[in-house]
mmCIF file of C-alpha atoms and ligand atoms in Angstrom:
data_model
loop_
_atom_site.group_PDB
_atom_site.id
_atom_site.type_symbol
_atom_site.label_atom_id
_atom_site.label_comp_id
_atom_site.label_asym_id
_atom_site.label_seq_id
_atom_site.Cartn_x
_atom_site.Cartn_y
_atom_site.Cartn_z
ATOM 1 C CA MET Q 136 26.388 -12.561 7.405
ATOM 2 C CA THR Q 137 23.888 -15.597 7.636
ATOM 3 C CA THR Q 138 20.513 -15.522 5.840
ATOM 4 C CA ASN Q 139 17.175 -13.476 6.771
ATOM 5 C CA LEU Q 140 14.316 -16.170 6.228
ATOM 6 C CA LEU Q 141 11.746 -12.939 6.028
ATOM 7 C CA ASP Q 142 13.278 -12.558 2.557
ATOM 8 C CA PHE Q 143 11.372 -15.584 1.474
ATOM 9 C CA ASP Q 144 8.370 -16.767 0.143
ATOM 10 C CA LEU Q 145 7.424 -20.375 0.485
ATOM 11 C CA GLU Q 146 9.214 -21.689 -2.780
ATOM 12 C CA GLY Q 147 12.598 -19.747 -1.950
ATOM 13 C CA LEU Q 148 12.587 -20.987 1.739
ATOM 14 C CA ALA Q 149 12.085 -24.273 0.271
ATOM 15 C CA ALA Q 150 14.891 -24.303 -2.048
ATOM 16 C CA PHE Q 151 16.940 -22.782 0.930
ATOM 17 C CA CYS Q 152 16.044 -25.806 2.945
ATOM 18 C CA GLU Q 153 16.869 -28.024 0.155
ATOM 19 C CA GLN Q 154 20.317 -26.565 -0.068
ATOM 20 C CA LEU Q 155 20.839 -27.308 3.506
ATOM 21 C CA GLY Q 156 19.694 -30.956 3.011
ATOM 22 C CA GLN Q 157 16.557 -30.615 3.706
ATOM 23 C CA LYS Q 158 13.067 -32.242 2.750
ATOM 24 C CA ARG Q 159 10.827 -29.425 1.306
ATOM 25 C CA PHE Q 160 8.030 -29.727 3.634
ATOM 26 C CA ARG Q 161 10.487 -29.087 6.413
ATOM 27 C CA ALA Q 162 9.682 -25.284 4.825
ATOM 28 C CA THR Q 163 6.262 -25.035 5.230
ATOM 29 C CA GLN Q 164 6.708 -25.856 8.866
ATOM 30 C CA LEU Q 165 9.484 -23.132 9.374
ATOM 31 C CA PHE Q 166 7.424 -20.875 7.103
ATOM 32 C CA ARG Q 167 4.154 -21.270 9.300
ATOM 33 C CA TRP Q 168 6.719 -21.134 12.594
ATOM 34 C CA ILE Q 169 7.817 -17.675 11.389
ATOM 35 C CA HIS Q 170 4.518 -15.621 9.890
ATOM 36 C CA GLN Q 171 1.583 -17.491 11.710
ATOM 37 C CA LYS Q 172 3.035 -17.650 14.681
ATOM 38 C CA GLY Q 173 5.576 -14.765 14.818
ATOM 39 C CA ALA Q 174 8.910 -16.881 16.052
ATOM 40 C CA ALA Q 175 12.309 -15.621 15.307
ATOM 41 C CA ASP Q 176 14.252 -17.835 17.808
ATOM 42 C CA PHE Q 177 14.578 -21.474 16.114
ATOM 43 C CA GLU Q 178 14.800 -22.950 19.687
ATOM 44 C CA GLN Q 179 10.902 -22.131 20.196
ATOM 45 C CA MET Q 180 10.580 -24.491 16.666
ATOM 46 C CA THR Q 181 9.991 -27.226 18.828
ATOM 47 C CA ASP Q 182 8.749 -29.624 16.333
ATOM 48 C CA LEU Q 183 11.604 -29.264 14.168
ATOM 49 C CA ALA Q 184 14.529 -31.611 14.522
ATOM 50 C CA LYS Q 185 17.230 -30.490 17.105
ATOM 51 C CA ALA Q 186 19.633 -31.041 14.341
ATOM 52 C CA LEU Q 187 17.942 -28.885 12.006
ATOM 53 C CA ARG Q 188 17.373 -26.445 14.658
ATOM 54 C CA GLU Q 189 20.938 -26.376 15.096
ATOM 55 C CA LYS Q 190 21.814 -25.592 11.607
ATOM 56 C CA LEU Q 191 19.401 -22.931 10.881
ATOM 57 C CA SER Q 192 21.127 -20.913 13.726
ATOM 58 C CA LEU Q 193 24.435 -21.452 11.686
ATOM 59 C CA PHE Q 194 23.160 -20.445 8.483
ATOM 60 C CA ALA Q 195 20.344 -18.169 9.218
ATOM 61 C CA HIS Q 196 18.338 -15.845 11.389
ATOM 62 C CA VAL Q 197 14.611 -14.057 11.344
ATOM 63 C CA GLN Q 198 15.337 -10.210 11.843
ATOM 64 C CA GLY Q 199 12.512 -7.625 11.260
ATOM 65 C CA LEU Q 200 12.760 -3.881 11.461
ATOM 66 C CA ARG Q 201 14.531 -1.980 14.057
ATOM 67 C CA VAL Q 202 11.190 0.207 15.020
ATOM 68 C CA ILE Q 203 12.172 3.689 15.536
ATOM 69 C CA SER Q 204 8.880 5.017 16.989
ATOM 70 C CA ARG Q 205 5.328 4.398 17.193
ATOM 71 C CA HIS Q 206 2.195 7.064 17.082
ATOM 72 C CA ASP Q 207 -1.168 5.943 18.464
ATOM 73 C CA SER Q 208 -4.251 8.299 17.288
ATOM 74 C CA SER Q 209 -6.894 8.709 19.080
ATOM 75 C CA ASP Q 210 -9.417 7.116 16.390
ATOM 76 C CA GLY Q 211 -7.100 3.922 16.634
ATOM 77 C CA THR Q 212 -4.639 4.653 13.609
ATOM 78 C CA ILE Q 213 -0.888 3.055 14.396
ATOM 79 C CA LYS Q 214 1.943 4.699 12.909
ATOM 80 C CA TRP Q 215 5.233 3.179 13.009
ATOM 81 C CA LEU Q 216 8.682 4.389 11.671
ATOM 82 C CA PHE Q 217 11.343 1.968 10.781
ATOM 83 C CA ASP Q 218 14.834 2.320 10.153
ATOM 84 C CA VAL Q 219 16.367 0.736 7.160
ATOM 85 C CA GLY Q 220 20.057 1.899 7.461
ATOM 86 C CA ALA Q 221 21.698 4.666 6.117
ATOM 87 C CA GLY Q 222 19.418 7.558 7.350
ATOM 88 C CA ASP Q 223 16.221 5.843 5.812
ATOM 89 C CA VAL Q 224 13.267 5.409 7.449
ATOM 90 C CA ILE Q 225 10.077 4.213 6.316
ATOM 91 C CA GLU Q 226 6.483 4.215 7.897
ATOM 92 C CA THR Q 227 3.766 1.487 8.143
ATOM 93 C CA VAL Q 228 0.168 2.902 9.096
ATOM 94 C CA PHE Q 229 -2.763 0.454 10.848
ATOM 95 C CA ILE Q 230 -6.072 1.598 10.665
ATOM 96 C CA PRO Q 231 -8.556 -0.180 12.121
ATOM 97 C CA GLU Q 232 -12.162 -0.503 11.230
ATOM 98 C CA ALA Q 233 -15.209 -2.031 12.265
ATOM 99 C CA ASP Q 234 -15.168 -4.886 10.171
ATOM 100 C CA ARG Q 235 -11.427 -5.114 9.106
ATOM 101 C CA GLY Q 236 -8.031 -3.853 10.206
ATOM 102 C CA THR Q 237 -5.858 -2.547 7.048
ATOM 103 C CA LEU Q 238 -2.183 -2.144 6.646
ATOM 104 C CA CYS Q 239 -0.714 0.468 4.516
ATOM 105 C CA ILE Q 240 2.764 -0.836 3.710
ATOM 106 C CA SER Q 241 5.901 1.140 1.997
ATOM 107 C CA SER Q 242 7.614 -0.664 -0.786
ATOM 108 C CA GLN Q 243 10.397 2.068 -1.203
ATOM 109 C CA ALA Q 244 12.535 4.631 0.608
ATOM 110 C CA GLY Q 245 11.401 7.817 -1.201
ATOM 111 C CA CYS Q 246 9.754 7.614 -4.543
ATOM 112 C CA ALA Q 247 11.463 8.522 -8.076
ATOM 113 C CA VAL Q 248 8.113 9.301 -9.696
ATOM 114 C CA GLY Q 249 8.109 12.844 -7.995
ATOM 115 C CA CYS Q 250 4.308 13.638 -7.559
ATOM 116 C CA ARG Q 251 3.855 17.362 -7.018
ATOM 117 C CA PHE Q 252 1.404 16.736 -4.286
ATOM 118 C CA CYS Q 253 3.334 13.948 -2.357
ATOM 119 C CA SER Q 254 5.808 14.612 0.093
ATOM 120 C CA THR Q 255 7.117 11.287 -0.213
ATOM 121 C CA GLY Q 256 7.668 12.234 -4.204
ATOM 122 C CA HIS Q 257 9.532 15.431 -3.203
ATOM 123 C CA GLN Q 258 11.855 13.688 -1.033
ATOM 124 C CA GLY Q 259 13.524 11.803 -3.959
ATOM 125 C CA PHE Q 260 14.345 7.853 -4.362
ATOM 126 C CA SER Q 261 16.655 6.346 -1.642
ATOM 127 C CA ARG Q 262 16.400 3.093 -2.560
ATOM 128 C CA ASN Q 263 14.140 -0.097 -3.124
ATOM 129 C CA LEU Q 264 13.056 -1.951 0.293
ATOM 130 C CA THR Q 265 14.185 -5.615 -0.114
ATOM 131 C CA THR Q 266 11.279 -8.539 -0.040
ATOM 132 C CA GLY Q 267 11.975 -8.950 3.864
ATOM 133 C CA GLU Q 268 11.638 -5.301 4.633
ATOM 134 C CA ILE Q 269 8.515 -4.866 2.737
ATOM 135 C CA ILE Q 270 7.244 -8.002 4.777
ATOM 136 C CA SER Q 271 8.382 -7.321 7.726
ATOM 137 C CA GLN Q 272 6.211 -4.743 7.994
ATOM 138 C CA LEU Q 273 3.433 -7.206 8.186
ATOM 139 C CA TRP Q 274 4.981 -9.597 10.238
ATOM 140 C CA PHE Q 275 6.172 -7.103 12.576
ATOM 141 C CA ALA Q 276 2.721 -5.073 12.904
ATOM 142 C CA GLU Q 277 0.301 -8.204 12.815
ATOM 143 C CA HIS Q 278 2.046 -9.880 15.811
ATOM 144 C CA PHE Q 279 2.681 -6.887 17.705
ATOM 145 C CA LEU Q 280 -0.955 -6.074 17.392
ATOM 146 C CA ARG Q 281 -2.115 -9.194 18.857
ATOM 147 C CA LYS Q 282 0.124 -8.920 21.950
ATOM 148 C CA HIS Q 283 -0.986 -5.261 22.325
ATOM 149 C CA LEU Q 284 -4.794 -5.977 21.989
ATOM 150 C CA GLY Q 285 -4.466 -9.599 23.564
ATOM 151 C CA ARG Q 286 -6.064 -11.486 20.515
ATOM 152 C CA ASP Q 287 -5.000 -14.562 19.192
ATOM 153 C CA GLU Q 288 -6.882 -14.500 16.197
ATOM 154 C CA ARG Q 289 -5.785 -12.833 13.095
ATOM 155 C CA ILE Q 290 -5.879 -8.715 13.044
ATOM 156 C CA ILE Q 291 -4.704 -7.567 9.536
ATOM 157 C CA SER Q 292 -7.235 -8.402 7.085
ATOM 158 C CA ASN Q 293 -6.067 -6.284 4.216
ATOM 159 C CA ILE Q 294 -3.222 -4.811 3.026
ATOM 160 C CA VAL Q 295 -2.969 -1.814 0.874
ATOM 161 C CA MET Q 296 0.660 -1.044 -0.652
ATOM 162 C CA MET Q 297 0.426 2.504 -0.328
ATOM 163 C CA GLY Q 298 2.634 3.739 2.128
ATOM 164 C CA MET Q 299 6.047 5.537 0.717
ATOM 165 C CA GLY Q 300 7.350 4.590 -2.936
ATOM 166 C CA GLU Q 301 5.871 2.992 -6.024
ATOM 167 C CA PRO Q 302 5.646 -0.758 -5.928
ATOM 168 C CA LEU Q 303 5.545 -1.202 -9.310
ATOM 169 C CA GLN Q 304 9.211 0.339 -9.652
ATOM 170 C CA ASN Q 305 10.173 -2.587 -7.133
ATOM 171 C CA TYR Q 306 8.798 -5.347 -9.108
ATOM 172 C CA ALA Q 307 11.298 -7.972 -8.052
ATOM 173 C CA GLN Q 308 11.240 -7.572 -4.396
ATOM 174 C CA LEU Q 309 7.611 -6.879 -3.870
ATOM 175 C CA LEU Q 310 6.268 -10.194 -5.641
ATOM 176 C CA PRO Q 311 7.932 -12.785 -3.271
ATOM 177 C CA ALA Q 312 6.087 -10.291 -0.776
ATOM 178 C CA LEU Q 313 2.663 -10.566 -2.048
ATOM 179 C CA LYS Q 314 3.311 -14.143 -2.154
ATOM 180 C CA VAL Q 315 3.762 -14.373 1.282
ATOM 181 C CA MET Q 316 0.632 -12.270 2.328
ATOM 182 C CA LEU Q 317 -1.615 -14.886 0.258
ATOM 183 C CA ASP Q 318 -0.190 -17.908 1.292
ATOM 184 C CA ASP Q 319 -2.117 -19.757 3.507
ATOM 185 C CA HIS Q 320 0.893 -21.286 5.300
ATOM 186 C CA GLY Q 321 1.646 -17.529 5.432
ATOM 187 C CA TYR Q 322 -0.891 -14.927 6.256
ATOM 188 C CA GLY Q 323 -3.886 -16.548 4.203
ATOM 189 C CA LEU Q 324 -5.094 -13.205 2.601
ATOM 190 C CA SER Q 325 -7.261 -13.706 -0.544
ATOM 191 C CA ARG Q 326 -6.225 -11.727 -3.406
ATOM 192 C CA ARG Q 327 -9.014 -9.433 -3.295
ATOM 193 C CA ARG Q 328 -7.872 -7.987 -0.025
ATOM 194 C CA VAL Q 329 -4.102 -7.062 -0.954
ATOM 195 C CA THR Q 330 -4.331 -4.022 -3.170
ATOM 196 C CA VAL Q 331 -1.161 -2.530 -5.263
ATOM 197 C CA SER Q 332 -1.629 1.105 -5.721
ATOM 198 C CA THR Q 333 0.526 2.638 -9.030
ATOM 199 C CA SER Q 334 0.807 5.692 -10.305
ATOM 200 C CA GLY Q 335 0.689 3.558 -13.897
ATOM 201 C CA VAL Q 336 3.782 1.586 -14.611
ATOM 202 C CA VAL Q 337 2.232 -0.111 -17.376
ATOM 203 C CA PRO Q 338 4.392 -3.089 -18.472
ATOM 204 C CA MET Q 339 4.514 -4.266 -14.957
ATOM 205 C CA MET Q 340 1.074 -4.059 -14.357
ATOM 206 C CA ASP Q 341 0.978 -6.597 -17.204
ATOM 207 C CA ARG Q 342 3.411 -8.669 -15.380
ATOM 208 C CA LEU Q 343 1.294 -8.248 -11.899
ATOM 209 C CA ALA Q 344 -1.625 -9.321 -13.820
ATOM 210 C CA ARG Q 345 -0.237 -12.651 -15.243
ATOM 211 C CA ASP Q 346 1.845 -13.279 -11.847
ATOM 212 C CA CYS Q 347 -0.295 -12.392 -9.030
ATOM 213 C CA PRO Q 348 -3.367 -10.526 -10.277
ATOM 214 C CA VAL Q 349 -4.492 -8.954 -6.748
ATOM 215 C CA ALA Q 350 -6.579 -5.881 -6.302
ATOM 216 C CA LEU Q 351 -5.379 -2.907 -8.231
ATOM 217 C CA ALA Q 352 -5.315 0.979 -7.577
ATOM 218 C CA VAL Q 353 -4.629 3.260 -10.030
ATOM 219 C CA SER Q 354 -3.531 6.922 -9.003
ATOM 220 C CA LEU Q 355 -5.110 8.774 -12.117
ATOM 221 C CA HIS Q 356 -5.889 12.694 -10.721
ATOM 222 C CA ALA Q 357 -6.527 13.999 -13.764
ATOM 223 C CA PRO Q 358 -8.794 13.558 -16.902
ATOM 224 C CA HIS Q 359 -6.227 14.749 -19.587
ATOM 225 C CA ASP Q 360 -2.525 14.253 -20.215
ATOM 226 C CA ALA Q 361 -1.463 18.301 -20.024
ATOM 227 C CA LEU Q 362 -2.887 18.089 -16.230
ATOM 228 C CA ARG Q 363 -1.673 14.618 -15.557
ATOM 229 C CA ASP Q 364 1.917 15.214 -17.113
ATOM 230 C CA ASN Q 365 1.865 18.248 -14.768
ATOM 231 C CA LEU Q 366 0.864 15.897 -11.750
ATOM 232 C CA VAL Q 367 2.176 12.439 -11.879
ATOM 233 C CA PRO Q 368 5.507 12.878 -14.090
ATOM 234 C CA LEU Q 369 5.407 9.470 -15.180
ATOM 235 C CA ASN Q 370 2.593 10.262 -17.499
ATOM 236 C CA LYS Q 371 4.775 11.699 -19.983
ATOM 237 C CA LYS Q 372 6.175 7.776 -20.200
ATOM 238 C CA TYR Q 373 2.921 6.150 -20.345
ATOM 239 C CA PRO Q 374 0.025 8.379 -21.104
ATOM 240 C CA ILE Q 375 -3.749 7.895 -20.242
ATOM 241 C CA ALA Q 376 -4.635 5.884 -22.762
ATOM 242 C CA GLU Q 377 -1.881 3.507 -22.498
ATOM 243 C CA LEU Q 378 -2.643 3.231 -18.909
ATOM 244 C CA LEU Q 379 -6.365 2.709 -19.407
ATOM 245 C CA ASP Q 380 -5.397 0.084 -21.765
ATOM 246 C CA ALA Q 381 -3.516 -1.755 -19.422
ATOM 247 C CA CYS Q 382 -6.115 -1.772 -16.834
ATOM 248 C CA ILE Q 383 -8.458 -3.126 -19.511
ATOM 249 C CA ARG Q 384 -5.621 -6.058 -19.728
ATOM 250 C CA TYR Q 385 -5.245 -6.228 -16.404
ATOM 251 C CA GLN Q 386 -9.068 -6.967 -15.745
ATOM 252 C CA SER Q 387 -9.122 -9.279 -18.164
ATOM 253 C CA ALA Q 388 -6.651 -11.626 -15.719
ATOM 254 C CA ALA Q 389 -8.778 -10.484 -12.946
ATOM 255 C CA PRO Q 390 -12.297 -10.857 -14.049
ATOM 256 C CA ARG Q 391 -15.186 -9.382 -12.015
ATOM 257 C CA ASP Q 392 -13.044 -7.091 -10.084
ATOM 258 C CA PHE Q 393 -12.833 -3.303 -10.648
ATOM 259 C CA ILE Q 394 -9.978 -0.970 -10.698
ATOM 260 C CA THR Q 395 -10.202 1.709 -8.228
ATOM 261 C CA PHE Q 396 -9.043 5.031 -9.515
ATOM 262 C CA GLU Q 397 -7.431 7.459 -6.912
ATOM 263 C CA TYR Q 398 -8.007 10.902 -7.211
ATOM 264 C CA CYS Q 399 -6.422 13.468 -4.937
ATOM 265 C CA MET Q 400 -8.641 16.447 -4.563
ATOM 266 C CA LEU Q 401 -6.223 19.653 -5.453
ATOM 267 C CA HIS Q 402 -8.159 22.941 -4.895
ATOM 268 C CA GLY Q 403 -8.274 24.652 -8.266
ATOM 269 C CA VAL Q 404 -6.013 22.315 -9.839
ATOM 270 C CA ASN Q 405 -8.210 19.462 -10.758
ATOM 271 C CA ASP Q 406 -11.484 19.533 -8.714
ATOM 272 C CA GLN Q 407 -13.849 21.512 -10.910
ATOM 273 C CA PRO Q 408 -17.161 20.244 -12.384
ATOM 274 C CA GLU Q 409 -15.635 20.026 -15.854
ATOM 275 C CA HIS Q 410 -12.778 17.622 -14.553
ATOM 276 C CA ALA Q 411 -15.692 15.394 -13.505
ATOM 277 C CA ARG Q 412 -17.085 15.614 -16.933
ATOM 278 C CA GLN Q 413 -13.860 14.908 -18.678
ATOM 279 C CA LEU Q 414 -13.348 12.004 -16.480
ATOM 280 C CA VAL Q 415 -17.128 10.493 -17.045
ATOM 281 C CA ALA Q 416 -16.074 10.896 -20.541
ATOM 282 C CA LEU Q 417 -12.865 9.104 -20.449
ATOM 283 C CA MET Q 418 -14.605 6.196 -18.220
ATOM 284 C CA LYS Q 419 -17.596 5.555 -20.855
ATOM 285 C CA ALA Q 420 -15.210 5.322 -23.654
ATOM 286 C CA HIS Q 421 -13.306 2.590 -21.981
ATOM 287 C CA ALA Q 422 -16.425 0.861 -20.704
ATOM 288 C CA ALA Q 423 -17.046 -0.462 -23.607
ATOM 289 C CA ALA Q 424 -13.959 -2.234 -23.676
ATOM 290 C CA GLY Q 425 -14.369 -3.739 -20.614
ATOM 291 C CA LEU Q 426 -12.962 -1.302 -18.058
ATOM 292 C CA SER Q 427 -14.800 -1.584 -14.585
ATOM 293 C CA CYS Q 428 -14.042 1.159 -12.394
ATOM 294 C CA LYS Q 429 -14.468 2.616 -9.195
ATOM 295 C CA PHE Q 430 -13.399 6.141 -7.868
ATOM 296 C CA ASN Q 431 -12.103 7.201 -4.655
ATOM 297 C CA LEU Q 432 -11.436 10.936 -4.265
ATOM 298 C CA ILE Q 433 -9.174 11.715 -1.667
ATOM 299 C CA PRO Q 434 -8.920 14.729 0.122
ATOM 300 C CA PHE Q 435 -5.375 16.396 -0.373
ATOM 301 C CA ASN Q 436 -3.070 16.458 2.522
ATOM 302 C CA PRO Q 437 -1.609 19.561 2.423
ATOM 303 C CA PHE Q 438 2.281 19.786 3.200
ATOM 304 C CA PRO Q 439 4.070 23.206 2.478
ATOM 305 C CA ALA Q 440 6.421 22.463 0.110
ATOM 306 C CA SER Q 441 3.652 21.266 -2.363
ATOM 307 C CA GLY Q 442 2.338 24.852 -2.378
ATOM 308 C CA LEU Q 443 -0.841 23.397 -3.217
ATOM 309 C CA ILE Q 444 -4.088 22.978 -0.942
ATOM 310 C CA CYS Q 445 -7.060 20.750 -0.364
ATOM 311 C CA SER Q 446 -10.501 20.947 -2.284
ATOM 312 C CA GLU Q 447 -13.395 22.415 -0.261
ATOM 313 C CA MET Q 448 -15.494 19.680 0.872
ATOM 314 C CA PRO Q 449 -18.537 20.893 -1.186
ATOM 315 C CA GLN Q 450 -16.341 21.409 -4.126
ATOM 316 C CA VAL Q 451 -15.701 17.517 -3.422
ATOM 317 C CA MET Q 452 -19.182 16.404 -2.953
ATOM 318 C CA ALA Q 453 -20.495 18.352 -5.854
ATOM 319 C CA PHE Q 454 -17.539 16.653 -7.996
ATOM 320 C CA ALA Q 455 -18.312 13.026 -6.449
ATOM 321 C CA ARG Q 456 -22.017 13.826 -7.657
ATOM 322 C CA VAL Q 457 -20.896 14.320 -11.155
ATOM 323 C CA LEU Q 458 -19.179 10.769 -11.432
ATOM 324 C CA ILE Q 459 -22.380 9.095 -9.462
ATOM 325 C CA GLU Q 460 -24.963 10.867 -11.664
ATOM 326 C CA ALA Q 461 -23.122 9.148 -14.587
ATOM 327 C CA GLY Q 462 -23.680 6.123 -12.773
ATOM 328 C CA ILE Q 463 -19.678 5.368 -11.201
ATOM 329 C CA VAL Q 464 -19.481 4.078 -8.031
ATOM 330 C CA THR Q 465 -17.628 6.905 -5.953
ATOM 331 C CA THR Q 466 -16.170 7.051 -2.660
ATOM 332 C CA VAL Q 467 -14.507 10.063 -0.573
ATOM 333 C CA ARG Q 468 -11.987 8.833 1.312
ATOM 334 C CA LYS Q 469 -12.248 9.533 5.300
ATOM 335 C CA THR Q 470 -8.949 10.710 6.389
ATOM 336 C CA ARG Q 471 -7.633 8.913 9.317
ATOM 337 C CA GLY Q 472 -4.721 9.083 11.781
ATOM 338 C CA ASP Q 473 -4.822 13.107 11.043
ATOM 339 C CA ASP Q 474 -3.363 13.896 14.618
ATOM 340 C CA ILE Q 475 -0.148 11.264 14.226
ATOM 341 C CA ASP Q 476 0.509 12.507 10.418
ATOM 342 C CA ALA Q 477 -0.624 9.187 9.158
ATOM 343 C CA ALA Q 478 -2.522 10.198 6.152
ATOM 344 C CA CYS Q 479 -1.703 9.590 2.326
ATOM 345 C CA GLY Q 480 1.341 11.457 1.491
ATOM 346 C CA GLN Q 481 2.141 12.620 4.930
ATOM 347 C CA LEU Q 482 4.463 9.636 5.332
ATOM 348 C CA ALA Q 483 7.418 11.497 4.843
ATOM 349 C CA GLY Q 484 9.824 9.964 7.089
ATOM 350 C CA ASP Q 485 12.601 12.205 7.196
ATOM 351 C CA VAL Q 486 10.975 15.574 5.599
ATOM 352 C CA GLN Q 487 10.527 18.169 8.566
ATOM 353 C CA ASP Q 488 8.417 20.902 8.714
ATOM 354 C CA ARG Q 489 9.714 22.970 11.207
ATOM 355 C CA THR Q 490 7.234 26.199 10.407
ATOM 356 C CA GLY Q 491 4.399 24.766 12.057
ATOM 357 C CA VAL Q 492 2.622 25.752 8.747
ATOM 358 C CA GLY Q 493 1.588 21.966 8.103
ATOM 359 C CA GLN Q 494 -0.155 21.970 11.176
ATOM 360 C CA ARG Q 495 -1.877 24.758 10.806
ATOM 361 C CA MET Q 496 -3.400 23.399 7.554
ATOM 362 C CA ALA Q 497 -3.964 20.450 8.810
ATOM 363 C CA ALA Q 498 -6.159 21.655 11.490
ATOM 364 C CA GLN Q 499 -7.727 23.929 9.422
ATOM 365 C CA ARG Q 500 -8.773 21.040 7.149
ATOM 366 C CA GLN Q 501 -9.808 19.141 9.917
ATOM 367 C CA GLY Q 502 -12.029 21.883 10.535
ATOM 368 C CA MET Q 503 -13.223 21.887 7.291
ATOM 369 C CA LEU Q 504 -13.606 18.111 7.282
ATOM 370 C CA GLY Q 505 -15.351 18.176 10.937
ATOM 371 C CA GLY Q 506 -19.207 17.249 11.042
ATOM 372 C CA ILE Q 507 -19.351 15.977 7.628
ATOM 373 C CA LYS Q 508 -20.734 12.478 7.970
ATOM 374 C CA VAL Q 509 -21.236 11.429 4.502
ATOM 375 C CA VAL Q 510 -18.216 9.709 3.731
ATOM 376 C CA VAL Q 511 -19.327 6.729 1.132
ATOM 377 C CA VAL Q 512 -21.584 7.576 -1.560
ATOM 378 C CA LYS Q 513 -22.317 4.869 -3.631
ATOM 379 C CA GLY Q 514 -23.627 4.860 -7.880
ATOM 380 C CA THR Q 515 -23.866 1.936 -9.797
ATOM 381 C CA THR Q 516 -20.898 1.037 -12.078
ATOM 382 C CA VAL Q 517 -20.338 2.259 -15.823
HETATM 383 N N1 SAH V 659 3.094 5.354 -5.393
HETATM 384 C C1 SAH V 659 1.584 4.469 -5.628
HETATM 385 C C2 SAH V 659 1.223 4.095 -4.054
HETATM 386 C C3 SAH V 659 2.044 5.175 -2.917
HETATM 387 S S1 SAH V 659 0.812 6.807 -2.780
HETATM 388 C C4 SAH V 659 0.960 5.424 -5.826
HETATM 389 O O1 SAH V 659 1.132 6.423 -6.475
HETATM 390 O O2 SAH V 659 -0.718 4.813 -6.378
HETATM 391 C C5 SAH V 659 -0.572 5.948 -2.031
HETATM 392 C C6 SAH V 659 -1.693 7.293 -2.542
HETATM 393 O O3 SAH V 659 -1.667 8.271 -1.589
HETATM 394 C C7 SAH V 659 -1.579 7.557 -3.606
HETATM 395 O O4 SAH V 659 -2.814 7.315 -4.177
HETATM 396 C C8 SAH V 659 -1.019 8.862 -3.910
HETATM 397 O O5 SAH V 659 -1.796 9.707 -4.862
HETATM 398 C C9 SAH V 659 -2.036 9.406 -2.688
HETATM 399 N N2 SAH V 659 -1.256 10.721 -2.237
HETATM 400 C C10 SAH V 659 0.238 11.003 -2.318
HETATM 401 N N3 SAH V 659 0.659 11.901 -1.664
HETATM 402 C C11 SAH V 659 -1.030 12.650 -1.447
HETATM 403 C C12 SAH V 659 -1.151 13.944 -0.652
HETATM 404 N N4 SAH V 659 -0.721 14.637 -0.230
HETATM 405 N N5 SAH V 659 -2.837 13.985 -0.161
HETATM 406 C C13 SAH V 659 -3.784 12.832 -0.514
HETATM 407 N N6 SAH V 659 -3.507 11.614 -1.470
HETATM 408 C C14 SAH V 659 -1.643 11.416 -1.786
HETATM 409 FE FE1 SF4 V 660 5.641 8.216 -5.527
HETATM 410 FE FE2 SF4 V 660 3.180 7.457 -5.146
HETATM 411 FE FE3 SF4 V 660 4.202 9.699 -3.881
HETATM 412 FE FE4 SF4 V 660 3.430 9.665 -6.908
HETATM 413 S S1 SF4 V 660 2.200 9.552 -5.200
HETATM 414 S S2 SF4 V 660 5.489 10.469 -5.555
HETATM 415 S S3 SF4 V 660 4.218 7.305 -7.262
HETATM 416 S S4 SF4 V 660 4.802 7.595 -3.802
#
C-alpha cells in the first residue's frame, strides 16, 4: 500500500519528500498541484522532474473518497454522501450565499458524545476520520464545484467543522487538516473563515488555542448544568463554568474574536423566556472576565427517534429578543437544504426513517418557517 498524500499537511509532505531524497521545496510544488489544481495524477505535474514523478508513482498516490451520491437542493445547497468503508457513510454540505461559499465538513463517522437532539449522536460512534478523509471533503468539493460551475477561481471561502462528529475528539487528525485549509500553498483561508464547532472538549480547546486558533463555535444549548447534563452528556465531564473559562482562555489566544454559542431551540425544553434570562446572567457574569460572545439560535431539525420538537418561530424570536435587549449579538439560523435533509443534525448517513414521520415534521416546520423573512437580528456585544 502506497502513501496517500492527502494525509499530509505541508510539513508532513516535506518530510515525506525528504524520505524520497527530494529537496523540501519540491513538496511545495507537489502540494500546490494537489490542493490548488486538484491534480491526482503525477503525470500531470509537468514542472516536477520525470524521475521524481516516477518515484512518486511507486511510493504514493492521491486518493479522495468514493462518492455515493449527490443531492442538489432547490436553494443551491449540495449534499454529498461519501463512503469511508466498512458500511460507514459521512456527509459534506456546500451552502452557497451571495457573499460566500461555506463547506460543512464531517470529522468522525458517528459521534460518541450522544447529544439528545442530534441524529449523529443517536447513531453512536464508529470511528475517527483520517486527516486525508477530512481534507478530501474540501479537496473534492472545491474542484468538483469549479468544474460544475465552470469557474476558475476559488469557490469555497468558509469552512465549518459542523458535519458529523465531534472535531475535538479527533484532534490529532483534525490539526493537519486545519493546517492544509489555512496554508497559502493549500486553500489559503484566513483563520477567521475556518470554524471548529465543539460540544465543549475543554482540554482540546486549550490545545487548539495554542496550535491553531481558528474561529470557535461552542454548542451550549442550555443556561445551567442540570439541563445541559441532560442534552449534552459531555457536560457532566466539563460543566458550563469550566467550559466558559476555557472560552475566555481561547479568546486570549485569538483576541478580537467572538466565541459563537450555538443554541438549538427545543420546544418546551430550553426555549422559555426564563432560559433566555438565565443565559443573559451567565454571559454577563463572564463578560467581566473577558468573554465576548454572540449567539446563534438554531431551529431544531426534528427526527423521530429524538422525541423532541422544534420551538415555534414566535418563541424563537421572543428568546432572541431577550438576548438582544441585553446587548448580545444574536442571529437565528436560516435552515438550508431542507428538501435534501442537509440541515444540522440531519447528517445521519445510515440512520433511516422509514416511517415518514421525519418528512411530515420537516414539512410542518417548513410551513412554520415559511414567510418569516427576518433571519438575522443584531444587537451589540455584552
Ligand atoms: N460536534 C460538534 C459539531 C457538529 S454538530 C458540536 O456539537 O458542536 C454541529 C451543530 O449542529 C451543533 O451546534 C449541534 O448542536 C447542532 N445540531 C445537532 N443536531 C441538531 C438538530 N437536530 N437540529 C439543529 N441543530 C443540531
Ligand atoms: Fe456529536 Fe455534535 Fe451531534 Fe453532539 S451535536 S452528538 S457533539 S455531532
